């Protein structure tokens, strides 16, 4: 196994489950010291326990990224625990409810999804950059989505938020590359996560219908997304700036 991140302090939001959990574990396996952030402290601690069982180094931190103060606190925790912050994977997100009638989508649900998925990315980067400036040549990877390029019914806040993450990633990339901070986003398609389960429920016919939309004709494992994120964080991706890397099995090709 490669050891590309030895000595690096890595912060992963949404690290208690799904893509975030898989990525935190993958970073630790390659020598990183990982701050696992999740709004559910128990799931963050479970990820840390898995990392520790493999001989890795990690620390759990409970935070809701819809709060700028919480984002500042998670960065302060990384600096206090590991002496700095070298890599950030801003992955926390929620799907929100599925509401077939557009006008029935509540203002409260809209505000919550935008606060976590879009404002949370902005808050995280705003908090991370001062610490990352001191590290030099550091990458930020945000989680956008295939939904950054497509629309779907019944989930307007999620679609809008992921379009917003795409634009925010590109805007931040232009501002921050002058300081040696590379900002890019991974755009997953259908991945075997709790969010995917919420999307299709337990109905096998619905699941098959979703899966068939991607030319690869299967759902990705979270570990496959983790491999993409680690590439984006590595020196091999040193010329990658403002990219929206589609890891969606061909879902957005057509």
CSV table of N, CA and C in Angstrom, one decimal, residues 99-100 151-156:
chain,number,residue,atom,x,y,z
A,99,UNK,N,-40.4,15.6,-2.0
A,99,UNK,CA,-41.7,16.2,-2.0
A,99,UNK,C,-42.2,16.4,-3.4
A,100,UNK,N,-43.1,15.5,-3.9
A,100,UNK,CA,-43.5,15.6,-5.3
A,100,UNK,C,-44.0,16.9,-5.8
A,151,UNK,N,-30.8,17.6,-13.1
A,151,UNK,CA,-31.9,18.0,-12.2
A,151,UNK,C,-32.7,16.7,-12.0
A,152,UNK,N,-33.5,16.7,-10.9
A,152,UNK,CA,-34.4,15.6,-10.6
A,152,UNK,C,-35.6,16.1,-9.9
A,153,UNK,N,-36.8,15.5,-10.1
A,153,UNK,CA,-38.0,16.0,-9.4
A,153,UNK,C,-37.9,15.7,-7.9
A,154,UNK,N,-38.7,16.4,-7.2
A,154,UNK,CA,-39.1,16.2,-5.8
A,154,UNK,C,-38.0,16.5,-4.8
A,155,UNK,N,-36.8,17.0,-5.2
A,155,UNK,CA,-35.8,17.4,-4.3
A,155,UNK,C,-35.1,18.7,-4.7
A,156,UNK,N,-35.8,19.8,-4.8
A,156,UNK,CA,-35.3,21.0,-5.3
A,156,UNK,C,-34.1,21.6,-4.4
